[in-house]
Coordinates of C-alpha atoms in Angstrom, one line a residue:
M25 CA -27.7 -19.3 -83.3
A26 CA -24.3 -20.1 -81.7
L27 CA -21.1 -20.5 -83.6
Q28 CA -19.9 -24.3 -82.8
S29 CA -16.4 -24.9 -83.5
S30 CA -14.8 -28.6 -83.2
V31 CA -14.0 -27.6 -79.5
C32 CA -17.7 -26.9 -79.1
R33 CA -18.4 -30.4 -80.8
T34 CA -16.2 -32.0 -78.0
S35 CA -17.9 -29.8 -75.3
S36 CA -21.3 -31.0 -76.7
Q37 CA -20.5 -34.8 -76.6
L38 CA -19.6 -34.2 -73.2
S39 CA -22.6 -32.3 -72.2
Q40 CA -24.5 -35.2 -73.8
L41 CA -22.9 -37.7 -71.3
V42 CA -23.6 -35.3 -68.4
S43 CA -27.1 -34.8 -69.6
K44 CA -27.8 -38.8 -69.3
V45 CA -27.0 -38.2 -65.3
S46 CA -28.5 -34.8 -64.6
G47 CA -31.1 -34.4 -67.2
A48 CA -29.6 -31.0 -68.3
R49 CA -29.4 -29.6 -71.9
F50 CA -26.4 -27.8 -72.9
Y51 CA -26.5 -25.2 -75.5
S52 CA -23.2 -23.6 -77.6
A53 CA -24.2 -20.3 -76.2
P54 CA -22.9 -19.6 -72.8
V55 CA -25.8 -19.9 -70.3
N56 CA -24.5 -17.0 -68.5
G57 CA -25.7 -14.7 -71.4
S58 CA -22.1 -13.9 -72.3
I59 CA -21.1 -13.4 -76.0
P60 CA -19.1 -16.4 -77.3
A61 CA -15.6 -15.6 -78.0
A62 CA -16.0 -16.4 -81.8
K63 CA -18.7 -14.0 -82.0
R64 CA -17.4 -11.0 -80.3
K65 CA -15.4 -9.7 -83.5
Y66 CA -19.1 -8.9 -84.9
V67 CA -20.0 -6.7 -82.1
P68 CA -18.8 -2.8 -82.4
T69 CA -17.2 -1.2 -79.9
S70 CA -18.0 2.2 -80.8
G71 CA -20.2 3.6 -83.5
T72 CA -21.2 6.9 -85.3
Y73 CA -25.3 7.4 -84.9
P74 CA -27.9 9.5 -86.6
R75 CA -28.5 12.6 -85.0
G76 CA -32.0 13.3 -83.2
F77 CA -32.5 9.6 -82.3
K78 CA -32.3 8.3 -79.0
V79 CA -32.8 4.6 -77.7
S80 CA -32.9 2.5 -74.4
G81 CA -33.0 -1.0 -73.5
T82 CA -34.9 -1.7 -70.2
I83 CA -35.3 -5.0 -68.0
V84 CA -39.1 -5.9 -67.8
G85 CA -39.1 -9.7 -67.2
V86 CA -41.1 -10.6 -70.0
K87 CA -40.3 -14.2 -69.2
P88 CA -40.3 -14.7 -65.9
K89 CA -37.0 -16.1 -65.3
N90 CA -35.6 -13.1 -66.7
T91 CA -34.0 -10.8 -64.2
T92 CA -30.8 -9.4 -66.1
K93 CA -31.2 -9.1 -69.8
P94 CA -32.9 -5.8 -71.2
D95 CA -36.1 -7.1 -72.9
L96 CA -37.9 -3.9 -74.1
A97 CA -36.3 -1.5 -76.8
F98 CA -37.5 1.8 -77.3
I99 CA -36.2 3.8 -80.4
T100 CA -37.1 7.2 -80.6
S101 CA -36.8 10.5 -82.6
D102 CA -36.7 14.1 -81.2
T103 CA -38.6 15.2 -84.5
P104 CA -41.4 13.4 -86.4
C105 CA -39.8 11.0 -89.0
A106 CA -40.8 9.8 -92.7
A107 CA -41.0 5.9 -92.0
A108 CA -41.5 2.8 -93.8
A109 CA -41.8 -0.9 -92.8
V110 CA -41.9 -4.3 -94.8
F111 CA -43.9 -7.1 -92.9
T112 CA -44.2 -10.9 -93.2
K113 CA -46.5 -12.5 -95.5
N114 CA -47.1 -15.2 -93.3
K115 CA -51.1 -15.4 -93.0
F116 CA -51.1 -15.8 -89.1
Q117 CA -49.7 -12.4 -88.8
A118 CA -48.7 -11.3 -85.4
A119 CA -50.5 -8.5 -83.6
P120 CA -47.8 -6.1 -83.5
V121 CA -47.8 -6.7 -87.4
T122 CA -51.3 -5.7 -87.9
F123 CA -51.2 -2.8 -85.6
S124 CA -48.2 -1.3 -87.1
R125 CA -48.9 -1.8 -90.9
A126 CA -52.6 -0.3 -90.2
L127 CA -50.9 2.9 -88.2
L128 CA -48.4 3.6 -91.2
Q129 CA -51.1 3.5 -93.6
Q130 CA -53.1 5.8 -91.5
Q131 CA -50.2 8.4 -91.2
K132 CA -49.5 8.0 -94.7
N133 CA -45.6 6.9 -93.6
S134 CA -45.3 10.3 -91.6
G135 CA -45.3 11.8 -88.5
L136 CA -43.7 8.7 -86.6
R137 CA -41.7 9.5 -83.3
G138 CA -40.7 5.7 -82.1
V139 CA -40.6 2.0 -82.2
I140 CA -41.2 0.2 -79.2
I141 CA -40.0 -3.5 -79.3
N142 CA -40.5 -6.5 -76.6
S143 CA -38.7 -9.8 -76.5
G144 CA -39.6 -12.9 -74.9
C145 CA -42.9 -13.1 -76.3
A146 CA -44.4 -12.7 -80.0
N147 CA -47.8 -11.6 -79.3
A148 CA -49.0 -13.9 -82.3
V149 CA -51.9 -16.1 -82.5
T150 CA -53.4 -14.1 -79.7
G151 CA -56.9 -12.7 -80.9
K152 CA -58.4 -9.3 -80.1
G153 CA -56.7 -9.4 -76.7
G154 CA -53.4 -9.5 -78.3
L155 CA -54.1 -6.5 -80.8
E156 CA -55.5 -4.5 -77.8
D157 CA -51.9 -5.5 -76.0
A158 CA -50.0 -4.1 -79.0
E159 CA -52.2 -1.0 -79.0
R160 CA -51.9 -0.4 -75.2
M161 CA -48.0 -0.6 -75.7
A162 CA -47.9 2.1 -78.8
K163 CA -50.4 4.5 -76.5
E164 CA -48.0 4.3 -73.4
A165 CA -45.1 5.0 -75.8
D166 CA -46.7 8.1 -77.2
K167 CA -47.9 9.3 -74.2
S168 CA -44.0 9.3 -72.6
L169 CA -43.3 11.0 -76.0
G170 CA -46.0 13.7 -75.9
A171 CA -47.3 12.6 -79.2
D172 CA -50.3 10.8 -80.8
K173 CA -50.4 7.8 -83.0
A174 CA -46.5 8.1 -83.7
T175 CA -45.1 4.7 -82.3
I176 CA -45.2 1.5 -84.1
V177 CA -44.8 -1.8 -82.1
M178 CA -42.9 -5.2 -82.7
S179 CA -42.6 -8.2 -80.8
T180 CA -40.5 -11.8 -80.6
G181 CA -40.6 -14.7 -79.0
V182 CA -42.9 -17.6 -78.4
I183 CA -46.1 -17.8 -80.3
G184 CA -49.2 -18.3 -78.9
Q185 CA -49.0 -16.7 -75.4
R186 CA -50.2 -13.2 -74.5
L187 CA -48.1 -10.7 -73.2
P188 CA -47.4 -9.9 -69.6
I189 CA -48.8 -6.2 -70.7
Q190 CA -49.1 -4.8 -67.7
K191 CA -45.5 -5.4 -66.5
I192 CA -44.5 -3.9 -69.9
L193 CA -46.7 -0.9 -69.7
D194 CA -45.4 0.0 -66.1
K195 CA -41.8 0.0 -67.5
V196 CA -42.3 2.2 -70.3
P197 CA -41.8 5.4 -68.4
A198 CA -38.1 3.8 -67.3
A199 CA -37.5 3.1 -70.8
Y200 CA -38.3 6.6 -71.8
E201 CA -36.0 8.0 -68.9
G202 CA -33.5 5.8 -70.1
L203 CA -33.2 7.1 -73.5
G204 CA -29.7 8.2 -74.7
D205 CA -27.5 8.8 -77.8
T206 CA -24.4 6.9 -76.9
H207 CA -23.1 4.1 -78.4
K208 CA -23.7 2.1 -75.0
H209 CA -27.3 3.2 -75.4
W210 CA -27.8 1.6 -78.8
L211 CA -25.8 -1.4 -77.7
T212 CA -28.4 -2.0 -74.9
C213 CA -31.1 -1.5 -77.1
A214 CA -29.8 -4.0 -79.8
T215 CA -29.2 -6.5 -76.8
A216 CA -32.8 -5.9 -75.8
I217 CA -34.5 -7.3 -78.8
C218 CA -32.6 -10.5 -78.8
T219 CA -34.1 -13.9 -78.1
T220 CA -31.9 -16.9 -79.0
D221 CA -29.3 -14.5 -80.4
T222 CA -25.9 -15.3 -78.9
F223 CA -24.8 -11.5 -79.8
P224 CA -26.3 -8.2 -80.2
K225 CA -26.9 -7.2 -84.2
L226 CA -25.6 -3.2 -84.5
I227 CA -24.0 -1.4 -87.3
S228 CA -23.7 2.3 -87.8
K229 CA -21.9 4.2 -90.7
T230 CA -21.7 7.6 -92.5
F231 CA -22.4 8.9 -96.2
T232 CA -23.0 11.5 -98.2
L233 CA -25.4 12.4 -100.9
P234 CA -24.9 13.7 -104.4
S235 CA -27.1 17.1 -103.5
S236 CA -25.1 17.8 -100.4
P237 CA -21.4 16.5 -100.7
S238 CA -20.4 18.4 -97.7
I239 CA -23.2 17.2 -95.4
E240 CA -22.3 14.0 -93.4
Y241 CA -25.0 11.9 -93.2
R242 CA -25.6 9.1 -90.6
I243 CA -27.4 5.5 -90.7
A244 CA -27.6 2.8 -87.7
G245 CA -29.5 -0.1 -87.7
T246 CA -30.2 -3.2 -85.3
T247 CA -31.7 -6.3 -86.0
K248 CA -32.5 -9.7 -84.4
G249 CA -32.9 -13.3 -85.3
A250 CA -31.1 -16.7 -85.4
G251 CA -34.2 -19.0 -85.8
M252 CA -37.4 -19.2 -87.9
I253 CA -35.6 -17.5 -90.4
H254 CA -36.8 -17.4 -94.0
P255 CA -38.3 -13.9 -94.7
N256 CA -41.1 -13.3 -97.0
M257 CA -41.2 -9.6 -96.3
A258 CA -43.2 -8.6 -98.5
T259 CA -39.2 -14.1 -85.9
L260 CA -37.0 -11.5 -87.5
L261 CA -37.2 -7.8 -86.5
G262 CA -35.0 -4.9 -87.5
V263 CA -34.9 -1.0 -87.1
I264 CA -33.0 1.3 -89.4
A265 CA -32.8 4.9 -88.5
T266 CA -31.2 8.2 -90.6
D267 CA -30.7 11.6 -90.4
A268 CA -31.1 12.1 -93.9
P269 CA -34.1 14.1 -95.3
I270 CA -36.3 11.3 -97.0
S271 CA -39.8 12.2 -97.7
P272 CA -42.6 10.0 -96.9
A273 CA -43.5 9.5 -100.6
V274 CA -40.3 7.9 -101.5
I275 CA -39.2 5.8 -98.3
P276 CA -41.2 2.7 -98.7
P277 CA -40.0 1.8 -102.2
I278 CA -36.5 2.6 -100.9
L279 CA -37.1 0.1 -98.1
K280 CA -38.6 -2.6 -100.4
Y281 CA -36.1 -2.6 -102.9
A282 CA -33.3 -2.9 -100.2
V283 CA -35.1 -5.6 -98.3
D284 CA -35.6 -7.8 -101.6
R285 CA -31.9 -7.7 -101.8
S286 CA -30.8 -8.3 -98.2
F287 CA -33.5 -9.8 -95.7
N288 CA -35.3 -11.8 -98.3
S289 CA -32.2 -13.2 -99.3
I290 CA -31.5 -15.2 -96.3
T291 CA -32.5 -18.4 -94.7
I292 CA -31.5 -20.5 -91.8
D293 CA -34.2 -22.9 -91.4
G294 CA -36.9 -22.3 -94.4
D295 CA -39.5 -21.2 -91.8
T296 CA -41.1 -17.8 -92.4
S297 CA -42.1 -16.1 -88.9
T298 CA -45.7 -14.6 -88.0
N299 CA -43.7 -11.3 -86.7
D300 CA -41.1 -10.4 -89.6
T301 CA -40.9 -6.6 -89.7
I302 CA -38.0 -4.1 -91.0
A303 CA -38.7 -0.4 -90.4
L304 CA -37.0 2.4 -91.7
L305 CA -37.1 6.0 -90.2
A306 CA -35.5 9.1 -91.3
N307 CA -35.9 12.5 -89.5
G308 CA -33.7 14.7 -91.6
A309 CA -31.8 16.3 -88.6
A310 CA -28.7 16.5 -90.6
G311 CA -30.3 19.0 -93.2
G312 CA -29.8 19.4 -96.7
Q313 CA -31.7 19.1 -99.9
G314 CA -34.8 16.6 -99.1
V315 CA -35.1 13.7 -101.3
T316 CA -38.8 13.8 -102.9
S317 CA -38.2 12.3 -106.4
E318 CA -37.6 8.6 -107.5
D319 CA -35.7 10.0 -110.5
S320 CA -33.3 12.0 -108.5
A321 CA -29.6 11.0 -108.1
D322 CA -30.1 11.3 -104.3
F323 CA -32.8 8.8 -104.5
K324 CA -30.7 6.2 -106.1
A325 CA -27.7 6.9 -104.0
F326 CA -29.8 6.5 -100.7
R327 CA -31.4 3.4 -102.0
N328 CA -27.8 2.0 -102.5
V329 CA -26.7 2.8 -99.1
V330 CA -29.8 1.5 -97.7
T331 CA -29.5 -1.9 -99.6
D332 CA -25.9 -2.3 -98.7
F333 CA -26.5 -1.5 -95.0
A334 CA -29.5 -3.9 -94.9
T335 CA -27.4 -6.6 -96.5
D336 CA -24.6 -6.3 -93.8
L337 CA -27.3 -6.3 -90.9
A338 CA -28.9 -9.7 -92.8
K339 CA -25.7 -11.3 -93.0
L340 CA -25.4 -10.7 -89.1
V341 CA -28.5 -12.9 -88.7
V342 CA -27.2 -15.9 -90.7
R343 CA -23.9 -16.0 -88.7
D344 CA -26.0 -16.1 -85.7
G345 CA -27.9 -19.0 -87.0
E346 CA -29.0 -21.4 -84.2
G347 CA -26.2 -23.8 -84.0
A348 CA -24.6 -22.7 -87.0
T349 CA -20.7 -23.3 -87.7
K350 CA -20.5 -21.9 -91.2
F351 CA -21.8 -18.9 -93.1
V352 CA -22.5 -19.8 -96.9
T353 CA -23.0 -17.8 -99.9
I354 CA -25.1 -19.6 -102.7
R355 CA -24.7 -17.8 -105.6
V356 CA -26.6 -18.7 -109.0
T357 CA -25.2 -17.5 -112.0
E358 CA -25.9 -17.7 -116.0
S359 CA -29.8 -18.3 -115.3
S360 CA -32.2 -17.3 -118.0
S361 CA -34.4 -15.5 -115.4
E362 CA -33.5 -13.7 -112.2
D363 CA -36.6 -15.5 -110.5
G364 CA -35.4 -18.6 -111.3
A365 CA -32.0 -17.9 -110.2
R366 CA -33.5 -16.8 -106.8
K367 CA -35.8 -19.8 -106.5
I368 CA -32.5 -22.0 -107.2
A369 CA -30.4 -20.2 -104.8
S370 CA -33.2 -20.4 -102.3
T371 CA -33.9 -24.2 -102.6
I372 CA -30.1 -25.1 -102.0
A373 CA -29.9 -22.9 -99.2
R374 CA -33.1 -24.5 -97.5
S375 CA -31.9 -27.9 -98.2
P376 CA -31.5 -30.2 -95.1
L377 CA -29.2 -32.4 -97.1
V378 CA -26.9 -29.7 -98.3
K379 CA -26.9 -28.1 -94.8
T380 CA -25.8 -31.2 -93.0
A381 CA -23.4 -32.0 -95.4
L382 CA -21.7 -28.6 -94.9
Y383 CA -21.7 -29.2 -91.1
G384 CA -19.9 -32.6 -91.7
K385 CA -17.6 -31.1 -94.0
D386 CA -18.3 -33.4 -96.5
A387 CA -18.1 -32.5 -100.3
N388 CA -21.2 -33.9 -101.3
W389 CA -22.1 -31.9 -104.4
G390 CA -24.6 -34.4 -105.2
R391 CA -27.1 -32.9 -102.9
I392 CA -26.4 -29.2 -104.4
L393 CA -27.3 -30.8 -107.8
C394 CA -30.3 -32.4 -106.5
A395 CA -31.7 -29.3 -104.9
T396 CA -30.9 -27.6 -108.2
G397 CA -32.8 -29.9 -110.4
Y398 CA -35.9 -30.2 -108.1
S399 CA -36.3 -26.1 -107.4
L400 CA -38.4 -25.2 -110.3
I401 CA -40.4 -28.3 -111.1
S402 CA -44.3 -28.8 -110.6
E403 CA -46.0 -29.8 -107.8
P404 CA -47.2 -33.6 -107.1
G405 CA -50.3 -34.2 -109.2
Q406 CA -49.5 -31.2 -111.7
P407 CA -48.3 -31.9 -115.4
V408 CA -44.6 -32.0 -116.0
N409 CA -43.4 -28.4 -116.5
D410 CA -40.8 -27.2 -118.8
V411 CA -37.8 -25.4 -116.9
E412 CA -35.8 -23.4 -119.2
E413 CA -33.4 -22.1 -116.5
I414 CA -31.9 -25.6 -116.1
V415 CA -30.1 -28.0 -118.7
P416 CA -28.2 -30.5 -117.0
E417 CA -25.7 -30.4 -119.9
K418 CA -24.9 -26.9 -119.1
T419 CA -24.8 -26.8 -115.3
S420 CA -21.6 -26.2 -113.3
V421 CA -21.1 -26.4 -109.4
S422 CA -18.1 -25.3 -107.8
F423 CA -16.8 -24.3 -104.3
V424 CA -15.3 -20.7 -103.9
P425 CA -12.8 -20.7 -100.8
T426 CA -12.5 -17.2 -99.0
D427 CA -8.9 -17.3 -99.0
G428 CA -8.6 -16.1 -102.8
S429 CA -7.2 -19.4 -103.9
P430 CA -9.1 -20.8 -107.0
E431 CA -12.4 -22.1 -107.2
L432 CA -12.8 -26.3 -106.5
K433 CA -14.5 -27.4 -109.6
L434 CA -17.2 -30.4 -108.8
L435 CA -19.2 -30.5 -111.9
V436 CA -18.4 -29.1 -115.3
N437 CA -21.2 -28.7 -117.9
G438 CA -22.9 -31.7 -116.5
E439 CA -19.5 -33.9 -116.0
P440 CA -18.2 -34.7 -112.6
E441 CA -14.8 -33.6 -111.9
V442 CA -12.3 -36.0 -110.1
V443 CA -12.3 -34.1 -106.7
D444 CA -9.3 -33.5 -104.7
E445 CA -11.0 -34.6 -101.6
A446 CA -8.2 -33.3 -99.3
R447 CA -8.6 -29.8 -100.7
A448 CA -12.4 -29.9 -100.2
A449 CA -12.1 -31.0 -96.6
Q450 CA -9.6 -28.0 -96.5
I451 CA -12.0 -25.5 -98.0
L452 CA -14.8 -26.9 -95.5
E453 CA -12.7 -26.2 -92.7
H454 CA -13.5 -22.6 -93.0
E455 CA -16.3 -20.7 -91.4
D456 CA -17.1 -18.8 -94.9
L457 CA -17.7 -20.8 -98.0
E458 CA -19.3 -19.9 -101.2
I459 CA -21.2 -22.5 -103.4
L460 CA -21.2 -21.3 -106.9
V461 CA -23.9 -22.8 -109.7
R462 CA -23.6 -21.7 -113.3
L463 CA -26.4 -22.6 -115.0
G464 CA -25.3 -21.7 -118.9
T465 CA -28.5 -20.7 -119.9
G466 CA -28.5 -16.9 -119.6
K467 CA -27.2 -13.9 -117.9
K468 CA -29.2 -13.5 -114.8
E469 CA -28.3 -14.1 -111.4
A470 CA -29.1 -14.4 -107.7
T471 CA -27.5 -14.7 -104.2
Y472 CA -28.8 -16.0 -100.9
W473 CA -27.0 -16.4 -97.7
T474 CA -27.3 -19.4 -95.2
C475 CA -26.0 -21.6 -92.7
D476 CA -25.4 -25.0 -91.8
Y477 CA -27.5 -27.7 -89.6
S478 CA -26.0 -29.1 -86.6
H479 CA -27.0 -30.9 -83.3
E480 CA -27.2 -27.8 -81.4
Y481 CA -29.9 -26.4 -83.9
I482 CA -32.1 -29.7 -82.9
T483 CA -31.1 -29.0 -79.1
I484 CA -32.2 -24.9 -78.9
N485 CA -35.3 -25.6 -80.8
G486 CA -36.3 -28.7 -79.2
D487 CA -36.1 -27.0 -75.8
Y488 CA -37.1 -23.3 -77.0
R489 CA -40.2 -23.0 -74.7
T490 CA -38.1 -24.1 -71.5

């Protein structure tokens, strides 16, 4: 989750030396909760937020040692919203996932007024008691809003532990009293859902729709995540809110389309969380013609807005990958199928050998090719399968710099290039990098976003529960 520069590495080495004496462990994220200097550019200093929404972030102390950081987020609408959510496919689904999915189905994606989120405890694999805790959180939030069955619940943190539910319930009134619509309120809310994140992830934008070109619509969203990130949404959380008039009937397909091309196209460590949830709420407070049909120009325009917006949010998660020093775009083109291209990009993005080579600034393209080669093969014990997407003699691999200079070709049509190692090292010094794989077997393509693996990732996750 923390961006680690060469200076940080030197600091880490010093920390290891100190650790031998004191037993202490050091992370690249400042222990006082401040945002690392290299990450501050991703935190907005102002925003334009959707009408009719109010939010807050409140200190509960879900983790007993936390006395300073907000850990209860409350996102509300003055009026009922159309709402949809996409949840994890992990079979061990957390209690808030089970509760929120059932509520949205029961309410037919309408009438929602709020989302309440705690950090510090995932409320996952907690049995019937955990589900009761999620229900109690929702009911207490509904009570403060004067509503019924109108709040979905999210939780993030350690798996297998029960929530300190009474502490949370006792603070819901304070969360309600603290609601507001300023940038400070939204940023505090975004901070409240963070766990090992090193900075709050918040974006806001304005847009128009074809039927109402004179109306300025607004969209805002926050997300969290830095580890256990390989969403299969079909511990990452996100909420997107808009004042556009979107009907309950069309909001689920809009969100699914957007998530498939954004949050389902990122990976940090290949682990799919028990709690992954992305929600979209639309209250229509800005007015204008309602979006009610999937065949309308407004539907397609809004779907594109949400997709681009969700992609920007998802990229922030990757930039805050635990211990990450690189933001890497994996682009697979010229594939005979889109599914194949996605699988290949995902496999490269999850490869520990690729990720450690990137951290070491080593242009070891053989690891990229290796991951490509095993990405679509059958499982052990199964017959050898045909893989029409991959033909070694047609495959090319390049590094594409982000400074606009020409790509560095590593492999062309299955033949290795004489690599300029000095230029490769120069490209790998940059924070951002694109790996381009051309398969030469078709016209389909896919993109994944990932980061590297550093020493800090091991340290953070080795000490996660302490």
